[in-house]
């Protein structure tokens, strides 16, 4: 059996590795001169920056991605930092931003910031929502109905902005509670030693050592559809044929390669659905310093900043991500779609936040990276995913345009790939995790 | 016809080189991801919200192979 894969991002490589291990002949086609998509390292001034992800795997060594990596035999060390996450609050209660200083408190302390009345309410909600997770409307609206207090919106925006690059009014309540449940089930984040690239390189090794091929500079221009089934691909004007095709570029982009077969006739329902999928946008600002700016590898949520949602300093876990004696801090801020036309102003607000938080400390802004549209933070803003199937047999979509429910970013990618493998290889296909 | 096009390109090249203007064009699809920056050996790209090609560019075209948005236009 032969599998053709469009795109060597995390979704494409996970699928390729799994199918190669199942005995498939695998051929991966990547448009760019490098593999890994938005989940790999870029070397800059001796630092291992990244194309997208902040060298962070949302559920660390216990999550869906780590499980899938173990299953296919990818040898990646994922370290859970300690503390896992903190919240930065202004020194003066109710203070604006961090101008007058700040204190970092453990994440669980977010409850104590509420009024006494809401603390009691929250304690009961934490129990009842686990038994009966709410599903209606947006998470922001749910907060308005249940714990209407400014702090609730601030902390929810920081959390949603950091993990999904969305505001709390743009996340569905159903998705938000599915994410919380996954946090209970799998635990918090971890850092892959060697950064994102360690993950994609390990997967590429599995593909090639099992006889697969990864082409770079290979732009797929068409999915050949015959009898409502994907028969092959056109790549740089050459035709390739296979038994199954997996696309790592999202539903809409994939449908555009199908030569009008989706828009026309009987697939209009699917087309209408995928047209509604919206990407999420964000800005990552990378700082270098001689002395650590945070001092640990956990996430710091910054609910009182103007724009920055959170940040991490990965060199406290893996010093190899910076040149000797240097530290690397990455901050993330969500950008609302209607603010994209004022992107430079948004970036300035983010830079202002950092200046305020690190007043008196010496650091350099290494790189400012923004992501939107066709190269977004998240191809399908969480909760909008439509699954991995397409109207065509033997054509599947994986990646962050087709995540599994409640799966934050790469965890959602892994859940989507596992679901796709269940369809292609049949339920009960799981490997034992040995090489 | 082809000779004419090549001639025109050559004249444009000479005039652009003299004026210091660059051939590489960043089109409106650029999202500002800065992926190109890391691959430019001349340190000729600056990014803030979008990419800007600087004077130091030698028109090698290397960066375009790493742009996910096909936003760097290389003259042919
Ligand atoms: C700023 C930022 C911060 C993030 N932080 C985190 C984080 O800390 N933790 C986390 O878990 N996730 C994070 N993410 C999200 C994570 O990076 C993505 O979810 C993940 O990398 C998506 O992988 P993918 O395989 O779906 O897509 P991609 O990585 O986009 O892969 C798709 C590949 O297909 C290629 N391609 C496209 N069109 C074609 C074509 N026609 N022919 C051939 N190839 C093609 C592309 O070049 C690309 O390499 C972040 C993302 C960004 C941008
Ligand atoms: S790689 Fe392309 S999209 Fe990214 S900043 Fe450079 S020109 Fe813009
Ligand atoms: S063309 Fe070459 S020198 Fe010019 S910006 Fe691109 S990589 Fe740098």
PDB file of C-alpha atoms in Angstrom, chain A residues 41-291:
ATOM      1  CA  UNK A  41      13.685  25.330  14.980  1.00  0.00           C
ATOM      2  CA  UNK A  42      15.182  28.224  13.082  1.00  0.00           C
ATOM      3  CA  UNK A  43      18.724  29.161  13.973  1.00  0.00           C
ATOM      4  CA  UNK A  44      19.189  32.862  14.558  1.00  0.00           C
ATOM      5  CA  UNK A  45      22.240  34.523  16.116  1.00  0.00           C
ATOM      6  CA  UNK A  46      23.099  31.201  17.737  1.00  0.00           C
ATOM      7  CA  UNK A  47      19.618  30.814  19.296  1.00  0.00           C
ATOM      8  CA  UNK A  48      17.264  27.997  18.440  1.00  0.00           C
ATOM      9  CA  UNK A  49      14.148  30.008  17.776  1.00  0.00           C
ATOM     10  CA  UNK A  50      11.141  28.343  16.218  1.00  0.00           C
ATOM     11  CA  UNK A  51       8.969  28.692  13.148  1.00  0.00           C
ATOM     12  CA  UNK A  52       5.833  28.703  15.315  1.00  0.00           C
ATOM     13  CA  UNK A  53       5.396  26.833  18.599  1.00  0.00           C
ATOM     14  CA  UNK A  54       7.143  28.131  21.705  1.00  0.00           C
ATOM     15  CA  UNK A  55       9.046  24.846  22.193  1.00  0.00           C
ATOM     16  CA  UNK A  56       6.174  23.726  24.327  1.00  0.00           C
ATOM     17  CA  UNK A  57       3.995  20.603  24.225  1.00  0.00           C
ATOM     18  CA  UNK A  58       0.717  21.435  26.007  1.00  0.00           C
ATOM     19  CA  UNK A  59       0.310  18.153  27.950  1.00  0.00           C
ATOM     20  CA  UNK A  60       4.004  17.314  28.202  1.00  0.00           C
ATOM     21  CA  UNK A  61       5.226  13.735  28.625  1.00  0.00           C
ATOM     22  CA  UNK A  62       1.739  12.393  29.438  1.00  0.00           C
ATOM     23  CA  UNK A  63      -0.261  13.861  26.554  1.00  0.00           C
ATOM     24  CA  UNK A  64      -1.599  12.567  23.228  1.00  0.00           C
ATOM     25  CA  UNK A  65       1.446  13.772  21.265  1.00  0.00           C
ATOM     26  CA  UNK A  66       3.914  12.140  23.659  1.00  0.00           C
ATOM     27  CA  UNK A  67       1.859   8.917  23.506  1.00  0.00           C
ATOM     28  CA  UNK A  68       1.859   8.908  19.714  1.00  0.00           C
ATOM     29  CA  UNK A  69       5.599   9.621  19.618  1.00  0.00           C
ATOM     30  CA  UNK A  70       6.218   6.668  21.918  1.00  0.00           C
ATOM     31  CA  UNK A  71       3.909   4.503  19.825  1.00  0.00           C
ATOM     32  CA  UNK A  72       5.805   5.149  16.582  1.00  0.00           C
ATOM     33  CA  UNK A  73       9.150   4.804  18.366  1.00  0.00           C
ATOM     34  CA  UNK A  74      10.256   8.460  18.179  1.00  0.00           C
ATOM     35  CA  UNK A  75      12.851   9.045  20.843  1.00  0.00           C
ATOM     36  CA  UNK A  76      12.154  12.527  22.248  1.00  0.00           C
ATOM     37  CA  UNK A  77      12.730  13.647  25.822  1.00  0.00           C
ATOM     38  CA  UNK A  78       9.929  15.899  27.061  1.00  0.00           C
ATOM     39  CA  UNK A  79      10.574  17.609  30.388  1.00  0.00           C
ATOM     40  CA  UNK A  80       7.874  19.035  32.618  1.00  0.00           C
ATOM     41  CA  UNK A  81       9.156  22.247  34.192  1.00  0.00           C
ATOM     42  CA  UNK A  82       8.724  23.142  37.818  1.00  0.00           C
ATOM     43  CA  UNK A  83       6.789  25.229  38.562  1.00  0.00           C
ATOM     44  CA  UNK A  84       4.450  24.338  35.714  1.00  0.00           C
ATOM     45  CA  UNK A  85       2.714  27.681  35.485  1.00  0.00           C
ATOM     46  CA  UNK A  86       2.411  30.921  37.418  1.00  0.00           C
ATOM     47  CA  UNK A  87       0.255  34.012  37.175  1.00  0.00           C
ATOM     48  CA  UNK A  88       1.790  37.460  37.254  1.00  0.00           C
ATOM     49  CA  UNK A  89      -0.379  39.874  39.189  1.00  0.00           C
ATOM     50  CA  UNK A  90       0.219  43.572  39.876  1.00  0.00           C
ATOM     51  CA  UNK A  91       1.882  44.279  43.221  1.00  0.00           C
ATOM     52  CA  UNK A  92      -0.877  46.701  44.161  1.00  0.00           C
ATOM     53  CA  UNK A  93      -4.225  44.937  44.100  1.00  0.00           C
ATOM     54  CA  UNK A  94      -6.371  46.278  41.272  1.00  0.00           C
ATOM     55  CA  UNK A  95      -3.322  48.068  39.807  1.00  0.00           C
ATOM     56  CA  UNK A  96      -3.199  48.736  36.111  1.00  0.00           C
ATOM     57  CA  UNK A  97      -0.760  46.614  34.128  1.00  0.00           C
ATOM     58  CA  UNK A  98       2.590  45.962  35.829  1.00  0.00           C
ATOM     59  CA  UNK A  99       3.845  49.542  36.125  1.00  0.00           C
ATOM     60  CA  UNK A 100       4.097  49.453  39.904  1.00  0.00           C
ATOM     61  CA  UNK A 101       5.699  46.013  40.001  1.00  0.00           C
ATOM     62  CA  UNK A 102       4.287  42.516  40.210  1.00  0.00           C
ATOM     63  CA  UNK A 103       4.267  39.210  42.067  1.00  0.00           C
ATOM     64  CA  UNK A 104       4.114  35.749  40.531  1.00  0.00           C
ATOM     65  CA  UNK A 105       1.659  33.376  42.207  1.00  0.00           C
ATOM     66  CA  UNK A 106       1.043  29.660  41.478  1.00  0.00           C
ATOM     67  CA  UNK A 107      -1.667  29.110  38.847  1.00  0.00           C
ATOM     68  CA  UNK A 108      -4.022  27.488  41.344  1.00  0.00           C
ATOM     69  CA  UNK A 109      -4.021  30.816  43.205  1.00  0.00           C
ATOM     70  CA  UNK A 110      -6.220  32.354  40.506  1.00  0.00           C
ATOM     71  CA  UNK A 111      -9.255  31.446  42.612  1.00  0.00           C
ATOM     72  CA  UNK A 112      -8.121  33.592  45.526  1.00  0.00           C
ATOM     73  CA  UNK A 113      -8.217  36.699  43.349  1.00  0.00           C
ATOM     74  CA  UNK A 114     -12.014  36.544  43.133  1.00  0.00           C
ATOM     75  CA  UNK A 115     -14.454  38.157  45.539  1.00  0.00           C
ATOM     76  CA  UNK A 116     -15.405  35.924  48.504  1.00  0.00           C
ATOM     77  CA  UNK A 117     -18.796  35.310  46.984  1.00  0.00           C
ATOM     78  CA  UNK A 118     -17.386  34.217  43.613  1.00  0.00           C
ATOM     79  CA  UNK A 119     -14.759  32.052  45.323  1.00  0.00           C
ATOM     80  CA  UNK A 120     -17.583  30.023  46.845  1.00  0.00           C
ATOM     81  CA  UNK A 121     -19.435  29.924  43.559  1.00  0.00           C
ATOM     82  CA  UNK A 122     -16.301  28.815  41.724  1.00  0.00           C
ATOM     83  CA  UNK A 123     -15.645  25.996  44.194  1.00  0.00           C
ATOM     84  CA  UNK A 124     -19.053  24.551  43.418  1.00  0.00           C
ATOM     85  CA  UNK A 125     -18.745  25.168  39.654  1.00  0.00           C
ATOM     86  CA  UNK A 126     -15.416  23.317  39.569  1.00  0.00           C
ATOM     87  CA  UNK A 127     -17.259  20.207  40.771  1.00  0.00           C
ATOM     88  CA  UNK A 128     -20.536  20.509  38.851  1.00  0.00           C
ATOM     89  CA  UNK A 129     -18.989  21.403  35.481  1.00  0.00           C
ATOM     90  CA  UNK A 130     -16.835  18.262  35.580  1.00  0.00           C
ATOM     91  CA  UNK A 131     -19.873  16.093  36.096  1.00  0.00           C
ATOM     92  CA  UNK A 132     -21.957  17.966  33.582  1.00  0.00           C
ATOM     93  CA  UNK A 133     -19.753  20.068  31.261  1.00  0.00           C
ATOM     94  CA  UNK A 134     -21.591  23.098  29.843  1.00  0.00           C
ATOM     95  CA  UNK A 135     -21.874  23.167  26.069  1.00  0.00           C
ATOM     96  CA  UNK A 136     -23.806  26.246  25.042  1.00  0.00           C
ATOM     97  CA  UNK A 137     -22.428  29.430  23.488  1.00  0.00           C
ATOM     98  CA  UNK A 138     -18.996  30.932  23.939  1.00  0.00           C
ATOM     99  CA  UNK A 139     -16.776  30.596  26.996  1.00  0.00           C
ATOM    100  CA  UNK A 140     -16.871  34.376  27.453  1.00  0.00           C
ATOM    101  CA  UNK A 141     -20.665  34.312  27.632  1.00  0.00           C
ATOM    102  CA  UNK A 142     -20.556  31.420  30.074  1.00  0.00           C
ATOM    103  CA  UNK A 143     -18.291  33.512  32.327  1.00  0.00           C
ATOM    104  CA  UNK A 144     -20.667  36.496  32.024  1.00  0.00           C
ATOM    105  CA  UNK A 145     -23.496  34.290  33.248  1.00  0.00           C
ATOM    106  CA  UNK A 146     -21.651  32.570  36.072  1.00  0.00           C
ATOM    107  CA  UNK A 147     -18.765  34.557  37.576  1.00  0.00           C
ATOM    108  CA  UNK A 148     -19.220  38.035  36.222  1.00  0.00           C
ATOM    109  CA  UNK A 149     -16.084  39.723  37.499  1.00  0.00           C
ATOM    110  CA  UNK A 150     -13.353  41.504  35.547  1.00  0.00           C
ATOM    111  CA  UNK A 151     -10.678  39.157  36.860  1.00  0.00           C
ATOM    112  CA  UNK A 152     -12.519  36.164  35.332  1.00  0.00           C
ATOM    113  CA  UNK A 153     -12.326  37.683  31.840  1.00  0.00           C
ATOM    114  CA  UNK A 154      -8.703  38.668  32.317  1.00  0.00           C
ATOM    115  CA  UNK A 155      -7.507  35.235  33.397  1.00  0.00           C
ATOM    116  CA  UNK A 156      -9.680  33.494  30.768  1.00  0.00           C
ATOM    117  CA  UNK A 157      -8.291  35.745  28.025  1.00  0.00           C
ATOM    118  CA  UNK A 158      -4.717  35.104  29.177  1.00  0.00           C
ATOM    119  CA  UNK A 159      -5.310  31.334  29.190  1.00  0.00           C
ATOM    120  CA  UNK A 160      -7.177  31.234  25.846  1.00  0.00           C
ATOM    121  CA  UNK A 161      -4.733  33.699  24.291  1.00  0.00           C
ATOM    122  CA  UNK A 162      -1.684  31.691  25.351  1.00  0.00           C
ATOM    123  CA  UNK A 163      -2.998  28.254  24.479  1.00  0.00           C
ATOM    124  CA  UNK A 164      -5.305  28.955  21.512  1.00  0.00           C
ATOM    125  CA  UNK A 165      -4.454  32.508  20.408  1.00  0.00           C
ATOM    126  CA  UNK A 166      -8.093  33.453  20.854  1.00  0.00           C
ATOM    127  CA  UNK A 167     -10.054  35.677  23.209  1.00  0.00           C
ATOM    128  CA  UNK A 168     -12.483  33.930  25.584  1.00  0.00           C
ATOM    129  CA  UNK A 169     -15.452  35.174  23.533  1.00  0.00           C
ATOM    130  CA  UNK A 170     -14.030  33.353  20.486  1.00  0.00           C
ATOM    131  CA  UNK A 171     -13.781  29.934  22.138  1.00  0.00           C
ATOM    132  CA  UNK A 172     -16.850  27.736  22.396  1.00  0.00           C
ATOM    133  CA  UNK A 173     -17.866  26.708  25.915  1.00  0.00           C
ATOM    134  CA  UNK A 174     -17.862  23.083  24.795  1.00  0.00           C
ATOM    135  CA  UNK A 175     -14.261  23.294  23.567  1.00  0.00           C
ATOM    136  CA  UNK A 176     -13.090  25.203  26.665  1.00  0.00           C
ATOM    137  CA  UNK A 177     -14.436  22.531  29.030  1.00  0.00           C
ATOM    138  CA  UNK A 178     -13.089  19.719  26.833  1.00  0.00           C
ATOM    139  CA  UNK A 179      -9.677  21.403  27.178  1.00  0.00           C
ATOM    140  CA  UNK A 180      -9.997  21.628  30.982  1.00  0.00           C
ATOM    141  CA  UNK A 181     -10.922  17.952  31.107  1.00  0.00           C
ATOM    142  CA  UNK A 182      -7.813  17.101  29.084  1.00  0.00           C
ATOM    143  CA  UNK A 183      -5.724  19.152  31.508  1.00  0.00           C
ATOM    144  CA  UNK A 184      -7.062  16.995  34.367  1.00  0.00           C
ATOM    145  CA  UNK A 185      -6.502  13.815  32.362  1.00  0.00           C
ATOM    146  CA  UNK A 186      -3.061  14.425  30.848  1.00  0.00           C
ATOM    147  CA  UNK A 187      -1.482  17.127  33.014  1.00  0.00           C
ATOM    148  CA  UNK A 188       0.337  20.305  32.069  1.00  0.00           C
ATOM    149  CA  UNK A 189       2.963  21.235  29.520  1.00  0.00           C
ATOM    150  CA  UNK A 190       6.482  20.046  28.794  1.00  0.00           C
ATOM    151  CA  UNK A 191       9.497  21.168  26.792  1.00  0.00           C
ATOM    152  CA  UNK A 192      11.080  18.850  24.209  1.00  0.00           C
ATOM    153  CA  UNK A 193      14.833  18.793  24.744  1.00  0.00           C
ATOM    154  CA  UNK A 194      16.372  20.190  21.554  1.00  0.00           C
ATOM    155  CA  UNK A 195      13.196  22.176  20.879  1.00  0.00           C
ATOM    156  CA  UNK A 196      10.453  21.485  18.337  1.00  0.00           C
ATOM    157  CA  UNK A 197      12.995  20.270  15.829  1.00  0.00           C
ATOM    158  CA  UNK A 198      13.901  17.267  17.982  1.00  0.00           C
ATOM    159  CA  UNK A 199      10.328  16.023  17.455  1.00  0.00           C
ATOM    160  CA  UNK A 200      10.112  16.496  13.690  1.00  0.00           C
ATOM    161  CA  UNK A 201      13.625  15.147  13.084  1.00  0.00           C
ATOM    162  CA  UNK A 202      12.820  11.995  15.059  1.00  0.00           C
ATOM    163  CA  UNK A 203       9.675  11.489  12.966  1.00  0.00           C
ATOM    164  CA  UNK A 204      11.500  12.111   9.689  1.00  0.00           C
ATOM    165  CA  UNK A 205      14.079   9.499  10.744  1.00  0.00           C
ATOM    166  CA  UNK A 206      11.345   6.934  11.286  1.00  0.00           C
ATOM    167  CA  UNK A 207       9.880   7.622   7.852  1.00  0.00           C
ATOM    168  CA  UNK A 208      13.179   7.352   6.011  1.00  0.00           C
ATOM    169  CA  UNK A 209      14.517   4.410   8.009  1.00  0.00           C
ATOM    170  CA  UNK A 210      11.352   2.520   7.075  1.00  0.00           C
ATOM    171  CA  UNK A 211      11.944   3.140   3.375  1.00  0.00           C
ATOM    172  CA  UNK A 212       9.845   6.314   3.055  1.00  0.00           C
ATOM    173  CA  UNK A 213      10.866   9.397   1.082  1.00  0.00           C
ATOM    174  CA  UNK A 214      10.497  13.078   2.036  1.00  0.00           C
ATOM    175  CA  UNK A 215      10.766  15.525  -0.854  1.00  0.00           C
ATOM    176  CA  UNK A 216      11.459  19.195  -0.105  1.00  0.00           C
ATOM    177  CA  UNK A 217      10.874  21.971  -2.639  1.00  0.00           C
ATOM    178  CA  UNK A 218       7.915  19.839  -3.735  1.00  0.00           C
ATOM    179  CA  UNK A 219       4.821  21.994  -4.247  1.00  0.00           C
ATOM    180  CA  UNK A 220       1.637  19.952  -4.630  1.00  0.00           C
ATOM    181  CA  UNK A 221      -0.572  21.694  -7.196  1.00  0.00           C
ATOM    182  CA  UNK A 222      -3.362  19.139  -7.592  1.00  0.00           C
ATOM    183  CA  UNK A 223      -5.057  16.199  -5.938  1.00  0.00           C
ATOM    184  CA  UNK A 224      -6.130  13.888  -8.742  1.00  0.00           C
ATOM    185  CA  UNK A 225      -9.753  12.903  -8.095  1.00  0.00           C
ATOM    186  CA  UNK A 226     -11.155   9.886  -9.953  1.00  0.00           C
ATOM    187  CA  UNK A 227     -14.540   8.304  -9.228  1.00  0.00           C
ATOM    188  CA  UNK A 228     -14.896  10.401  -6.097  1.00  0.00           C
ATOM    189  CA  UNK A 229     -11.639   9.038  -4.750  1.00  0.00           C
ATOM    190  CA  UNK A 230      -8.130  10.528  -4.407  1.00  0.00           C
ATOM    191  CA  UNK A 231      -5.956   8.700  -6.905  1.00  0.00           C
ATOM    192  CA  UNK A 232      -2.782  10.740  -6.700  1.00  0.00           C
ATOM    193  CA  UNK A 233      -1.029  14.101  -6.719  1.00  0.00           C
ATOM    194  CA  UNK A 234       0.561  16.463  -9.170  1.00  0.00           C
ATOM    195  CA  UNK A 235       3.843  17.739  -7.772  1.00  0.00           C
ATOM    196  CA  UNK A 236       6.054  20.127  -9.729  1.00  0.00           C
ATOM    197  CA  UNK A 237       4.246  18.917 -12.877  1.00  0.00           C
ATOM    198  CA  UNK A 238       4.895  15.222 -12.172  1.00  0.00           C
ATOM    199  CA  UNK A 239       2.055  12.806 -11.329  1.00  0.00           C
ATOM    200  CA  UNK A 240       2.328  10.431  -8.365  1.00  0.00           C
ATOM    201  CA  UNK A 241      -0.254   7.725  -7.614  1.00  0.00           C
ATOM    202  CA  UNK A 242      -1.081   6.075  -4.308  1.00  0.00           C
ATOM    203  CA  UNK A 243      -3.725   4.191  -2.311  1.00  0.00           C
ATOM    204  CA  UNK A 244      -4.343   6.845   0.303  1.00  0.00           C
ATOM    205  CA  UNK A 245      -3.650  10.587   0.422  1.00  0.00           C
ATOM    206  CA  UNK A 246      -3.225  12.619   3.607  1.00  0.00           C
ATOM    207  CA  UNK A 247      -3.174  16.382   3.554  1.00  0.00           C
ATOM    208  CA  UNK A 248      -1.539  18.448   6.299  1.00  0.00           C
ATOM    209  CA  UNK A 249      -2.620  21.821   4.905  1.00  0.00           C
ATOM    210  CA  UNK A 250      -6.175  22.198   6.162  1.00  0.00           C
ATOM    211  CA  UNK A 251      -9.550  21.429   4.586  1.00  0.00           C
ATOM    212  CA  UNK A 252      -9.973  24.607   2.557  1.00  0.00           C
ATOM    213  CA  UNK A 253      -6.475  24.577   1.062  1.00  0.00           C
ATOM    214  CA  UNK A 254      -6.859  20.892   0.247  1.00  0.00           C
ATOM    215  CA  UNK A 255     -10.197  21.474  -1.448  1.00  0.00           C
ATOM    216  CA  UNK A 256      -8.588  24.168  -3.600  1.00  0.00           C
ATOM    217  CA  UNK A 257      -6.221  21.498  -4.948  1.00  0.00           C
ATOM    218  CA  UNK A 258      -9.124  19.268  -5.992  1.00  0.00           C
ATOM    219  CA  UNK A 259      -9.722  21.083  -9.261  1.00  0.00           C
ATOM    220  CA  UNK A 260     -13.244  22.298  -8.528  1.00  0.00           C
ATOM    221  CA  UNK A 261     -14.469  18.860  -7.416  1.00  0.00           C
ATOM    222  CA  UNK A 262     -15.515  20.177  -3.975  1.00  0.00           C
ATOM    223  CA  UNK A 263     -17.295  23.356  -4.945  1.00  0.00           C
ATOM    224  CA  UNK A 264     -19.224  21.642  -7.698  1.00  0.00           C
ATOM    225  CA  UNK A 265     -22.403  19.632  -7.305  1.00  0.00           C
ATOM    226  CA  UNK A 266     -22.912  17.291  -4.441  1.00  0.00           C
ATOM    227  CA  UNK A 267     -20.269  18.457  -1.976  1.00  0.00           C
ATOM    228  CA  UNK A 268     -21.641  21.934  -1.353  1.00  0.00           C
ATOM    229  CA  UNK A 269     -22.601  21.097   2.241  1.00  0.00           C
ATOM    230  CA  UNK A 270     -19.001  20.149   3.084  1.00  0.00           C
ATOM    231  CA  UNK A 271     -17.749  23.225   1.252  1.00  0.00           C
ATOM    232  CA  UNK A 272     -20.055  25.527   3.215  1.00  0.00           C
ATOM    233  CA  UNK A 273     -18.803  23.974   6.450  1.00  0.00           C
ATOM    234  CA  UNK A 274     -15.107  24.313   5.690  1.00  0.00           C
ATOM    235  CA  UNK A 275     -15.545  27.880   4.441  1.00  0.00           C
ATOM    236  CA  UNK A 276     -16.465  28.842   7.997  1.00  0.00           C
ATOM    237  CA  UNK A 277     -13.176  27.594   9.450  1.00  0.00           C
ATOM    238  CA  UNK A 278     -11.237  30.625  10.658  1.00  0.00           C
ATOM    239  CA  UNK A 279      -7.520  30.689  11.494  1.00  0.00           C
ATOM    240  CA  UNK A 280      -6.257  32.403  14.639  1.00  0.00           C
ATOM    241  CA  UNK A 281      -3.555  35.063  14.656  1.00  0.00           C
ATOM    242  CA  UNK A 282      -0.810  35.986  17.100  1.00  0.00           C
ATOM    243  CA  UNK A 283       2.595  37.519  17.682  1.00  0.00           C
ATOM    244  CA  UNK A 284       5.596  35.922  19.317  1.00  0.00           C
ATOM    245  CA  UNK A 285       8.341  38.195  20.630  1.00  0.00           C
ATOM    246  CA  UNK A 286      11.679  36.526  21.366  1.00  0.00           C
ATOM    247  CA  UNK A 287      14.048  38.107  23.891  1.00  0.00           C
ATOM    248  CA  UNK A 288      17.643  37.274  24.731  1.00  0.00           C
ATOM    249  CA  UNK A 289      19.384  38.116  27.976  1.00  0.00           C
ATOM    250  CA  UNK A 290      22.535  37.260  29.895  1.00  0.00           C
ATOM    251  CA  UNK A 291      20.721  36.815  33.197  1.00  0.00           C
TER     252      UNK A 291
END
